[in-house]
Short mmCIF file of N, CA and C in Angstrom, two decimals:
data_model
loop_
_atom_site.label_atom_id
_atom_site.label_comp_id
_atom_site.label_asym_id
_atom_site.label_seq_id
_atom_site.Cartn_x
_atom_site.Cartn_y
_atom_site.Cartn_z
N UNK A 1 0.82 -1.20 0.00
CA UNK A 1 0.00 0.00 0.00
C UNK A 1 0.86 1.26 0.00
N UNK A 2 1.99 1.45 1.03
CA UNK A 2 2.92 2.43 0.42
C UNK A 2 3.58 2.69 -0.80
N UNK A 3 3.69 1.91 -1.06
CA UNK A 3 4.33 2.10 -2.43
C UNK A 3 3.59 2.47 -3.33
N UNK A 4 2.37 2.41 -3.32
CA UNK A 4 0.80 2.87 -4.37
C UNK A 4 1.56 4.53 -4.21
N UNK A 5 2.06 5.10 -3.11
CA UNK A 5 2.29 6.27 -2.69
C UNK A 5 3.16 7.31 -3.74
N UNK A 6 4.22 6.71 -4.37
CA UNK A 6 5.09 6.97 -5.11
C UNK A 6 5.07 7.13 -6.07
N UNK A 7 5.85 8.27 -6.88
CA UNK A 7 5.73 8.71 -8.30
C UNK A 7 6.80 7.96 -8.94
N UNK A 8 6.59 7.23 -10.35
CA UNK A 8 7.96 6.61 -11.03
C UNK A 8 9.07 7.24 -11.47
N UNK A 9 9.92 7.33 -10.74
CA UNK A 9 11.05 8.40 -11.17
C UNK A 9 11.38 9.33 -9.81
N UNK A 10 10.60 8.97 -9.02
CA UNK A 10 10.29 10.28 -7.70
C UNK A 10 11.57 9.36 -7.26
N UNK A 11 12.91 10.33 -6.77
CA UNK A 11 13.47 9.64 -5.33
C UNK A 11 14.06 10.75 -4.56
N UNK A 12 13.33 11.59 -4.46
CA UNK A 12 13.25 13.14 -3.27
C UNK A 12 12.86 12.57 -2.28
N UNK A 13 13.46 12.75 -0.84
CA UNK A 13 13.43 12.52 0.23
C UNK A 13 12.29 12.31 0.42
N UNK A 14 10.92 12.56 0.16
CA UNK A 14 9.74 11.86 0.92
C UNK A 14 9.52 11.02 0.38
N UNK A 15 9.89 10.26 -1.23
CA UNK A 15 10.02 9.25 -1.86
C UNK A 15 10.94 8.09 -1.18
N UNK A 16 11.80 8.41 -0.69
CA UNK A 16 13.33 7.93 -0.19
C UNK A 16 12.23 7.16 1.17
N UNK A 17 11.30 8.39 1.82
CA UNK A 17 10.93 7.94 3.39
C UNK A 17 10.07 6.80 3.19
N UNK A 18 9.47 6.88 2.58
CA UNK A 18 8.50 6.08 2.10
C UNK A 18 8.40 4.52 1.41
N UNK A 19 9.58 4.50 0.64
CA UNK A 19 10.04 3.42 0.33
C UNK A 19 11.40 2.66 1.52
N UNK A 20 11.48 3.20 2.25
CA UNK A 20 12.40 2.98 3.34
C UNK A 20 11.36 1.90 3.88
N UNK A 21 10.30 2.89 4.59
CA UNK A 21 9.75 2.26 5.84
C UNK A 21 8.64 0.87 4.86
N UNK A 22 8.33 1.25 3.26
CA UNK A 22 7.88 -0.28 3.25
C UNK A 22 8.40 -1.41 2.87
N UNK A 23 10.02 -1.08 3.09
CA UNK A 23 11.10 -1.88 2.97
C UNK A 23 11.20 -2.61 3.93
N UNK A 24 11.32 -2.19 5.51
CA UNK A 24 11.38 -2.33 6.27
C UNK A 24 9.91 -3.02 6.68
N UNK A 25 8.50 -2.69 6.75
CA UNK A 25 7.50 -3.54 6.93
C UNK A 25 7.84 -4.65 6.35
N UNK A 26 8.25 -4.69 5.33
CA UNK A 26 8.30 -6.12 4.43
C UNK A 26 9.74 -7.14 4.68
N UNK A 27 10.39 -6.09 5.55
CA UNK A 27 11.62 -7.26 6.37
C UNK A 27 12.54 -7.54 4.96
N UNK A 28 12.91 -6.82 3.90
CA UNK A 28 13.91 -6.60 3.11
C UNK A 28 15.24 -6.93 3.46
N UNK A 29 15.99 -5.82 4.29
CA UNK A 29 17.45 -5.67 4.76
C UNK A 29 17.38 -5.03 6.22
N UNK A 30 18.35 -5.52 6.79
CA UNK A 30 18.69 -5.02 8.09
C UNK A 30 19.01 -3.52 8.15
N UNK A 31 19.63 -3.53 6.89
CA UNK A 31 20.40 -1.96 6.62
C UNK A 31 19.44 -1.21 5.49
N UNK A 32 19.16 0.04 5.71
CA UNK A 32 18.24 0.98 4.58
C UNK A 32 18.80 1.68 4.56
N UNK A 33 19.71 2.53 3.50
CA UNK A 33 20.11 3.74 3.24
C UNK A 33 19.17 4.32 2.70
N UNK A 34 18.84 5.94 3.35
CA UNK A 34 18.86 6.96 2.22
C UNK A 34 19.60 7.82 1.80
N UNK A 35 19.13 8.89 1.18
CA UNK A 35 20.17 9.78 1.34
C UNK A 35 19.38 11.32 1.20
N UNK A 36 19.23 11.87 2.52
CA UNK A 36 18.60 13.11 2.31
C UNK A 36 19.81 14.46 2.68
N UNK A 37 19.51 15.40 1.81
CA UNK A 37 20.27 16.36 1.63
C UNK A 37 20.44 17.08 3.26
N UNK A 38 21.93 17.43 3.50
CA UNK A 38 22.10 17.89 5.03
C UNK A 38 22.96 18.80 5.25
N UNK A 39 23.05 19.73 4.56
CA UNK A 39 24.43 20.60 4.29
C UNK A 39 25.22 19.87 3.89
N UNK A 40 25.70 20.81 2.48
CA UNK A 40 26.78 20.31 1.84
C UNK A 40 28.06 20.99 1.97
N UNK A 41 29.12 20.79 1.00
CA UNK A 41 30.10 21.71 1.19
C UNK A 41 30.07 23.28 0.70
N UNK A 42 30.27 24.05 2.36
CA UNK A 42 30.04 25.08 2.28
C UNK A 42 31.00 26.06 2.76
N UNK A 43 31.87 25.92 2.34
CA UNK A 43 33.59 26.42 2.54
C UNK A 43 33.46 28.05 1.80
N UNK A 44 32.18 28.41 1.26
CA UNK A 44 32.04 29.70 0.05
C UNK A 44 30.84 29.88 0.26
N UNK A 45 29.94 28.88 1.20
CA UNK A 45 28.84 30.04 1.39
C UNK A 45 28.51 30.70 1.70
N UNK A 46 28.93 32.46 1.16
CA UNK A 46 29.14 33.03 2.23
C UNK A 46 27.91 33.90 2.95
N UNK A 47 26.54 33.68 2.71
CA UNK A 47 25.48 33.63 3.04
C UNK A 47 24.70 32.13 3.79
N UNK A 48 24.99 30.99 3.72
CA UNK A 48 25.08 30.13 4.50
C UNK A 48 23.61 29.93 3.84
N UNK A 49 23.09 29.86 2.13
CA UNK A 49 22.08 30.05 1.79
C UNK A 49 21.85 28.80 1.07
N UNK A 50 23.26 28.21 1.05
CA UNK A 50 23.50 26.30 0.54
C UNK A 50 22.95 25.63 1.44
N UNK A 51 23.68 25.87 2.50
CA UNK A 51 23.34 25.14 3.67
C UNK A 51 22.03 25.01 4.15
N UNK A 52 21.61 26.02 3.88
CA UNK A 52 20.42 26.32 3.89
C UNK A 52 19.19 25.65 3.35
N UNK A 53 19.89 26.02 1.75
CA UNK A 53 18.56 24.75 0.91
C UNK A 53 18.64 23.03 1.28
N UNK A 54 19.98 22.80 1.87
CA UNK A 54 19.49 21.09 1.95
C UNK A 54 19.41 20.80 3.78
N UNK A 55 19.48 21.53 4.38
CA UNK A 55 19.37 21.23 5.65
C UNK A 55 17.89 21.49 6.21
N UNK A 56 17.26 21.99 5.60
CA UNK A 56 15.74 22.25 6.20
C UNK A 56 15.11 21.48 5.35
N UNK A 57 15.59 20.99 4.30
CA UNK A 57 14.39 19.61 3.47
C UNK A 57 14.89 18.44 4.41
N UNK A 58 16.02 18.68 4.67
CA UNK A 58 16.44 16.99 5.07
C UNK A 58 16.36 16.55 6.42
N UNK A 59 16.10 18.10 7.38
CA UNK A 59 15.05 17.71 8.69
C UNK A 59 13.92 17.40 8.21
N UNK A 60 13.30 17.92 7.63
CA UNK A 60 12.11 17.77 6.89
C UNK A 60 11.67 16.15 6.77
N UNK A 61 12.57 15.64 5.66
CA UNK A 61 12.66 14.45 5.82
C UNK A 61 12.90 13.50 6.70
N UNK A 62 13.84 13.92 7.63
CA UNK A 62 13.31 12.90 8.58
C UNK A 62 12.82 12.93 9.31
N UNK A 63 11.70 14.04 9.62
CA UNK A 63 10.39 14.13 10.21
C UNK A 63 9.24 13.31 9.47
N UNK A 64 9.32 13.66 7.85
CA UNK A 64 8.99 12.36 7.42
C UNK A 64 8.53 10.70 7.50
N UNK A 65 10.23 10.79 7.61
CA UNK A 65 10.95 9.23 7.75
C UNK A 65 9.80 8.92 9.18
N UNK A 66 10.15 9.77 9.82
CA UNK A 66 9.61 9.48 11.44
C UNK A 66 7.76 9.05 11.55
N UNK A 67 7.23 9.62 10.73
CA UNK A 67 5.68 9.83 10.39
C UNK A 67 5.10 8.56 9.83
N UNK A 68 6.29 8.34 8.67
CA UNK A 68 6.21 7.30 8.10
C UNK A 68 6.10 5.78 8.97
N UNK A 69 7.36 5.82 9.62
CA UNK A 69 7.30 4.27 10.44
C UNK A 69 6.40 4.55 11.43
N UNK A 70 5.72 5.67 12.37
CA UNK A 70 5.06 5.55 13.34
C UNK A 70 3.60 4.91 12.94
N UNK A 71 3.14 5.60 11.37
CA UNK A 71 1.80 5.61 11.01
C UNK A 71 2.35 3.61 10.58
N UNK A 72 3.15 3.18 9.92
CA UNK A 72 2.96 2.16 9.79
C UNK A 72 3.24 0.88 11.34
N UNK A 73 3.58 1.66 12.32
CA UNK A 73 3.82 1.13 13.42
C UNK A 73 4.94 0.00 13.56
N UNK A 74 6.63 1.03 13.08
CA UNK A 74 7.24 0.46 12.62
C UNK A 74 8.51 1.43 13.52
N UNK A 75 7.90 2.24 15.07
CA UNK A 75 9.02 2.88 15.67
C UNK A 75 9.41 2.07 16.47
N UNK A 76 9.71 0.90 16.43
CA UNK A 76 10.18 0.41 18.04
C UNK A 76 11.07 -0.94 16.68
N UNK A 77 10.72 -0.91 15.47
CA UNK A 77 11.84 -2.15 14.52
C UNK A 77 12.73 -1.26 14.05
N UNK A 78 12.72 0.42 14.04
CA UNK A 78 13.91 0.51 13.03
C UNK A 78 14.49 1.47 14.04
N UNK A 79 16.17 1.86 13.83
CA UNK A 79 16.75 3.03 14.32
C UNK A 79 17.60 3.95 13.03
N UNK A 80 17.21 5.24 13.45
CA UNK A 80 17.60 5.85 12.03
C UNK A 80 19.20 6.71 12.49
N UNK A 81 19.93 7.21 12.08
CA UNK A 81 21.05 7.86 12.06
C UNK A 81 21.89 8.23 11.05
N UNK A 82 22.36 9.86 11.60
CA UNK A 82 22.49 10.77 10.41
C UNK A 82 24.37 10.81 10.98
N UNK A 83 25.24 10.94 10.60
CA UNK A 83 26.23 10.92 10.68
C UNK A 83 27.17 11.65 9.85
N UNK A 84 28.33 12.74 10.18
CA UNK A 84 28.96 13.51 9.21
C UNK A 84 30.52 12.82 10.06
N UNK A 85 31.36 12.78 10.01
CA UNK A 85 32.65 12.54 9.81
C UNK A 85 33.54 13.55 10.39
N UNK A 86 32.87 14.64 10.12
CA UNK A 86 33.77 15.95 11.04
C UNK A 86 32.76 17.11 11.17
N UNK A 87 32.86 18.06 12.17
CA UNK A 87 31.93 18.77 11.63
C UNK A 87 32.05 20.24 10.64
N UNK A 88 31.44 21.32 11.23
CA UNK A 88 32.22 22.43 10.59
C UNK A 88 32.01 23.40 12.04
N UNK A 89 33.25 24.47 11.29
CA UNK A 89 33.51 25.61 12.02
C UNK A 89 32.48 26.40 12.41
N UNK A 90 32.00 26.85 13.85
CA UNK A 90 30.68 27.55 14.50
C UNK A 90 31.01 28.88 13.61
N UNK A 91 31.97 29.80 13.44
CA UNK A 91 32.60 30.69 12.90
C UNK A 91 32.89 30.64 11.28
N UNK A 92 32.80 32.07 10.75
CA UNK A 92 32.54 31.66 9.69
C UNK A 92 34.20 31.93 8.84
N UNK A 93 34.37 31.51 7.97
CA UNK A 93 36.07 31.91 7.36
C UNK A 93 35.97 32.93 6.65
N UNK A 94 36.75 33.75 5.48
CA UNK A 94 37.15 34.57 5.33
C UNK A 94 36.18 34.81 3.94
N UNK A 95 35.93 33.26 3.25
CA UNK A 95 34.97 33.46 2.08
C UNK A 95 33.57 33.66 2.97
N UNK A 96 33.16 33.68 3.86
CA UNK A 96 32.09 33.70 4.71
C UNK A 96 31.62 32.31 4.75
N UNK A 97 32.13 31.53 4.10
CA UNK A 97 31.76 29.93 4.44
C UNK A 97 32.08 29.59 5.63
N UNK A 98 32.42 28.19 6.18
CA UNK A 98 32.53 27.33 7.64
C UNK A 98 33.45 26.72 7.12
N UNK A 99 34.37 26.12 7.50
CA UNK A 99 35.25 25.19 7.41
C UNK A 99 35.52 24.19 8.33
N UNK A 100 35.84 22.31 7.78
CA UNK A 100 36.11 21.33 9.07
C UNK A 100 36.72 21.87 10.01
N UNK A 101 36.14 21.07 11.16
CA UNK A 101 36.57 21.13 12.14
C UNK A 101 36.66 19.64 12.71
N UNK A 102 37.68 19.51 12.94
CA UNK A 102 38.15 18.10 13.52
C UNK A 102 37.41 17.49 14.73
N UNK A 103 37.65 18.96 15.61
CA UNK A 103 37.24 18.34 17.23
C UNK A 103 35.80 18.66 17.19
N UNK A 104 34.72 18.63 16.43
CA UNK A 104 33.33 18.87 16.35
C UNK A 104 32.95 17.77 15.66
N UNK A 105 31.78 16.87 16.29
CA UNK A 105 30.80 16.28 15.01
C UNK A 105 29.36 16.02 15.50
N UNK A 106 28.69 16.04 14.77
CA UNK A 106 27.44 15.13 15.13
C UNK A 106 27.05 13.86 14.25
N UNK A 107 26.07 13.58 15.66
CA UNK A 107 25.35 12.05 14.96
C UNK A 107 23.42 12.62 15.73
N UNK A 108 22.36 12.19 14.72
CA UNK A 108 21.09 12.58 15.37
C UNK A 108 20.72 10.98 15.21
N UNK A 109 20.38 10.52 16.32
CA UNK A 109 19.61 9.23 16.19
C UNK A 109 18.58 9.06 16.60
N UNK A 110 17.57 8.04 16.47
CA UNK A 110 16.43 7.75 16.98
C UNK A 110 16.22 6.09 16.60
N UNK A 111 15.75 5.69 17.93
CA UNK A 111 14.66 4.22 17.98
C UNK A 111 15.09 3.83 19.07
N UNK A 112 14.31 2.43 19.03
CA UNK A 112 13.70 2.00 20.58
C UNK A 112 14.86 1.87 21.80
N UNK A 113 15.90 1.92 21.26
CA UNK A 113 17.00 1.95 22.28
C UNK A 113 17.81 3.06 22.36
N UNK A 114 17.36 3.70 22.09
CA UNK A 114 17.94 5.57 22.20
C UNK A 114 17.28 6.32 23.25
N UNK A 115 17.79 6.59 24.38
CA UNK A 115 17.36 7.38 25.09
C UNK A 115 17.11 8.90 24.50
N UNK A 116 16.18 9.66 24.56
CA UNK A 116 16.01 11.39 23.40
C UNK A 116 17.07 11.82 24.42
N UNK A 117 17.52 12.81 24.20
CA UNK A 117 18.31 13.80 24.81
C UNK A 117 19.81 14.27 23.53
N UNK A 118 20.35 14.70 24.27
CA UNK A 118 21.90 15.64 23.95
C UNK A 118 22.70 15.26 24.60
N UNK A 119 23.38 14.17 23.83
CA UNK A 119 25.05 13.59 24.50
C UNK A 119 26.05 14.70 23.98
N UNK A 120 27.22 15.09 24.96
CA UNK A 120 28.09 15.91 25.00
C UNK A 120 27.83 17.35 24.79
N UNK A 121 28.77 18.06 24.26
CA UNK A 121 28.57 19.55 24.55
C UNK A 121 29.61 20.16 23.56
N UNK A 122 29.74 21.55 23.52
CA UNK A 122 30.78 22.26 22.81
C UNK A 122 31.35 23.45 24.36
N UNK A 123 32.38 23.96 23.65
CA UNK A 123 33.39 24.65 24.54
C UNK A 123 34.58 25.33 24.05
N UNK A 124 34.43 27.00 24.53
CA UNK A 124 35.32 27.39 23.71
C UNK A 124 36.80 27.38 24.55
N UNK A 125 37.70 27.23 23.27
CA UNK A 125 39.01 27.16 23.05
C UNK A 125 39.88 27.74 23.45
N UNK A 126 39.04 28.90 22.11
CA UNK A 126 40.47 29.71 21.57
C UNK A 126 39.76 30.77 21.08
N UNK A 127 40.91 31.59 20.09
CA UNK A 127 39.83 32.44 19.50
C UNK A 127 40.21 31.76 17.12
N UNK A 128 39.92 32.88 16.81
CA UNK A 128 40.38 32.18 15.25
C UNK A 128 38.99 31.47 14.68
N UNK A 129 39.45 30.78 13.59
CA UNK A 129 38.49 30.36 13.15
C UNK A 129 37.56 29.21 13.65
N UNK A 130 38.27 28.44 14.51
CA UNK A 130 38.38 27.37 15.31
C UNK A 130 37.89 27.54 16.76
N UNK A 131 37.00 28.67 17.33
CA UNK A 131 37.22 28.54 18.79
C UNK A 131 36.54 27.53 20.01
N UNK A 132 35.79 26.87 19.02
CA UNK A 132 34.97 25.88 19.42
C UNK A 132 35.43 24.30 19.64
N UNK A 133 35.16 23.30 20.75
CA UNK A 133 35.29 22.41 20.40
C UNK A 133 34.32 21.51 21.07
N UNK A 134 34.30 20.32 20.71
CA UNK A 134 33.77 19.00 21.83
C UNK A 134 34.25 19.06 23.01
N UNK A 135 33.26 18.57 23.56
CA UNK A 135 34.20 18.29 24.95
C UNK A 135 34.05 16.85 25.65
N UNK A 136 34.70 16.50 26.47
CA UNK A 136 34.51 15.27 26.30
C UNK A 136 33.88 14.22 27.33
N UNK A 137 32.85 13.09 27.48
CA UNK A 137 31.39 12.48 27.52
C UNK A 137 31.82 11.83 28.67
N UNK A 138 31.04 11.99 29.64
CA UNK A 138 31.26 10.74 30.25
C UNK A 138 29.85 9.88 29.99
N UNK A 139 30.86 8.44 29.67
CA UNK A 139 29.60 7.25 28.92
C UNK A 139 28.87 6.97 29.77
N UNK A 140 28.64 7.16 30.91
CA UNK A 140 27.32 6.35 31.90
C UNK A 140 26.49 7.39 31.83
N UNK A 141 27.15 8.84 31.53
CA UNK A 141 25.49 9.50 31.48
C UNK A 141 25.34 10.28 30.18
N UNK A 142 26.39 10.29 29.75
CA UNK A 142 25.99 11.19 28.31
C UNK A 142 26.27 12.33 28.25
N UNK A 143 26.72 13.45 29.47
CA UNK A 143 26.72 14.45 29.77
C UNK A 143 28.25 15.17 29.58
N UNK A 144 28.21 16.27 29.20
CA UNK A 144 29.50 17.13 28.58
C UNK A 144 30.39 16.41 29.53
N UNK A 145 31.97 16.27 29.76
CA UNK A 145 32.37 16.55 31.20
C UNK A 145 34.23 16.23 30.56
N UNK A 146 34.93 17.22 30.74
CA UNK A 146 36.27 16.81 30.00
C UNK A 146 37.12 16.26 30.70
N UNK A 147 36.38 15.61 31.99
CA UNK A 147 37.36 14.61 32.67
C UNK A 147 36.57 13.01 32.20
N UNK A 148 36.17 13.46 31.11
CA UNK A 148 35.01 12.05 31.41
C UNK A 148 35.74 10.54 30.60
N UNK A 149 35.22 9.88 30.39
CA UNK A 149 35.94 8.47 29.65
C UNK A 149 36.19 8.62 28.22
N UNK A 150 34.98 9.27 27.45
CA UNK A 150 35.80 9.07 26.61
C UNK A 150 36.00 10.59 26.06
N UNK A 151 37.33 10.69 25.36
CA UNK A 151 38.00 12.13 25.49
C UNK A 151 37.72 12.40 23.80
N UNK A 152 37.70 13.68 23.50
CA UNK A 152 37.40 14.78 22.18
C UNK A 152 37.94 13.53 21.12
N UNK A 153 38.78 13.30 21.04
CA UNK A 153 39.48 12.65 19.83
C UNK A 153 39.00 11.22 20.10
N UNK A 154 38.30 10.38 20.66
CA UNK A 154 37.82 9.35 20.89
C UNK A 154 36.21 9.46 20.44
N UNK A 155 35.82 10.52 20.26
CA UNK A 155 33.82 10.73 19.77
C UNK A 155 33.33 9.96 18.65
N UNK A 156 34.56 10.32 17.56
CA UNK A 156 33.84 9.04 16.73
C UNK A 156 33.85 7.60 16.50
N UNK A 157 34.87 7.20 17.23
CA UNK A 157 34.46 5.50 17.82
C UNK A 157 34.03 5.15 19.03
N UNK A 158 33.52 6.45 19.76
CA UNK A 158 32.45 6.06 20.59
C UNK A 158 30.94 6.47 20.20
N UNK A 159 31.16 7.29 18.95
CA UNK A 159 29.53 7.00 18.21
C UNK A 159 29.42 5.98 17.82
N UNK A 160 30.42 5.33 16.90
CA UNK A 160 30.22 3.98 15.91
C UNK A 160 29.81 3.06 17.14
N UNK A 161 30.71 2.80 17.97
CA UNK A 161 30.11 1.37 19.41
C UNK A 161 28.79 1.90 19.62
N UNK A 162 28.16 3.19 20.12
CA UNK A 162 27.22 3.37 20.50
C UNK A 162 25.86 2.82 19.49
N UNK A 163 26.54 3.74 18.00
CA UNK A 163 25.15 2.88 17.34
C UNK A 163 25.07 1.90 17.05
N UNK A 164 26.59 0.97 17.05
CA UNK A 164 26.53 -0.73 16.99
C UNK A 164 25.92 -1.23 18.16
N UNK A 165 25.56 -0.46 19.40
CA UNK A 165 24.42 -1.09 20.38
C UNK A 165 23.44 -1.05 20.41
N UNK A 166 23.43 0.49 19.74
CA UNK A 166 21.75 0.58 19.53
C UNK A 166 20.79 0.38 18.73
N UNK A 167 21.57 -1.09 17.85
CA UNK A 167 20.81 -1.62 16.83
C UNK A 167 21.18 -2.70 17.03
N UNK A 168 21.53 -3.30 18.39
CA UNK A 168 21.44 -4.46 19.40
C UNK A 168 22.92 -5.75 19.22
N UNK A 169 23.57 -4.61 18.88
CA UNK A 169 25.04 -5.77 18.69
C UNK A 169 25.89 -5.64 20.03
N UNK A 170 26.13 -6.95 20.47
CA UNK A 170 26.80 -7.41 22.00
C UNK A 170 28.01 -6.80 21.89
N UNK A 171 28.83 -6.06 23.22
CA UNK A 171 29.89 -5.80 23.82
C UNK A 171 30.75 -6.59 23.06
N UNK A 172 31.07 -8.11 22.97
CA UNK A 172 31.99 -8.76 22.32
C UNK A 172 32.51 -8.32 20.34
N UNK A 173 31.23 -8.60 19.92
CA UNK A 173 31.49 -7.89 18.59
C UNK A 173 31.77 -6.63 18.36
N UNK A 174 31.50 -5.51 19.18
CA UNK A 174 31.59 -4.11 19.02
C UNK A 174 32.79 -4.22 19.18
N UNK A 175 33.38 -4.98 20.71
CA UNK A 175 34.75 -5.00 20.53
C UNK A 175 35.41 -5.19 19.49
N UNK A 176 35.21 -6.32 18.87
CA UNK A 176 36.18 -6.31 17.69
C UNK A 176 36.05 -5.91 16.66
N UNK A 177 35.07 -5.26 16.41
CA UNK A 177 34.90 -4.23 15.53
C UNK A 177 35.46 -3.19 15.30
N UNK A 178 35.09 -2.29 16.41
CA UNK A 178 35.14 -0.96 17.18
C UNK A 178 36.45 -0.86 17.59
N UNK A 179 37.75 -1.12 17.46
CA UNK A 179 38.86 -0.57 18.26
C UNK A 179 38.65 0.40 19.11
N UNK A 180 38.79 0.22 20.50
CA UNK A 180 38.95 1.53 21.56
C UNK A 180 37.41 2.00 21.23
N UNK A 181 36.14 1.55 20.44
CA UNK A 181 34.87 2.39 20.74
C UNK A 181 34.67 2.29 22.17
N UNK A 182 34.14 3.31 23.22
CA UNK A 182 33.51 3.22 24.68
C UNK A 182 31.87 3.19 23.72
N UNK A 183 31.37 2.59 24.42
CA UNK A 183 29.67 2.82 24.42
C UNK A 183 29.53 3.86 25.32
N UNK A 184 28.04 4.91 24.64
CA UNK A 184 28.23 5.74 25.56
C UNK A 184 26.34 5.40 26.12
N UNK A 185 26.56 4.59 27.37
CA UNK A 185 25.25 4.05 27.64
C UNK A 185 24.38 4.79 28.30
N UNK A 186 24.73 5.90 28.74
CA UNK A 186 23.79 7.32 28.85
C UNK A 186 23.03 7.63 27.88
N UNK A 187 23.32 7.07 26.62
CA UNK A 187 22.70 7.69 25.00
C UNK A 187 21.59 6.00 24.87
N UNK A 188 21.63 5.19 25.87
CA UNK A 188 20.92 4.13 25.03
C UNK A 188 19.49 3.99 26.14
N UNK A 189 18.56 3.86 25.39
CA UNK A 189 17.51 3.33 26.89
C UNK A 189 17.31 1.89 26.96
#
């Protein structure tokens, strides 16, 4: 019946949501990619008007995405997560764009083993283009703290362990997966 939903040729993010979640009713793959637009590279935007056009469709979408599995009663089988690699500069550079930033990233997740909230924090530095950074988690509660376990340069293999738990993979495999990932079990319910 979802799929009656779809235009032939449509694969714009509410197309993308839609065929996700009756992928997922129908027990397809463990794994569903989409791919909704989330800021791109914006090293020259110097109106921040790029960023702009794909970051408010692609919340969008996964408000969507979210609508989608609830109405098919499909929030407690899937967990969704958005993931960038580094983040960018709070500050803007000299073309008025943002530029990486190493010690910044995010991950937005959701499903049945995600506690909602805001793991970690930012904290300034310095000054420059850079004055911002992570700071670093302690894993039993999730909460900013730069004495905590796992430290700034450790965030993204303690995201990867975290979402390898929260899509129900045991301590043993994460281990050997995950080099040095901490789970951060403040982030899981």
């Amino acid at each position: 019946e979802l799929l009656s939903a779809l235009t032939p040729g449509d694969d714009g993010p509410v197309a993308q949501a839609i065929a996700a979640t009756a992928m997922i009713q129908l027990g397809l793959s463990p794994v569903i990619l989409v791919h909704f637009g989330f800021g791109g590279d914006n090293h020259k935007d110097s109106d921040l008007s790029e960023e702009e056009l794909e970051t408010l469709p692609g919340i969008a979408a996964i408000g969507t995405l979210w609508e989608q599995l609830s109405a098919a009663g499909l929030e407690d089988r899937a967990t969704f997560v958005t993931f960038d690699v580094f983040g960018r500069t709070l500050v803007r550079n000299a073309a008025g764009g943002r530029d990486h930033q190493a010690n910044h990233h995010v991950m937005a997740m959701f499903g049945p083993r995600v506690r909602p909230g805001v793991v970690g924090g930012v904290h300034a530095v310095g000054s420059g283009n850079r004055p911002f950074s992570a700071r670093g988690i302690d894993a039993a509660t999730g909460a900013a703290d730069d004495d905590g376990d796992v430290a700034v340069e450790d965030g993204l293999t303690a995201a990867a362990a975290t979402l390898a738990a929260a899509v129900g993979l045991d301590q043993a495999r994460i281990s050997t997966r995950i080099a040095g990932g901490t789970i951060v079990t403040g982030a899981l319910a």
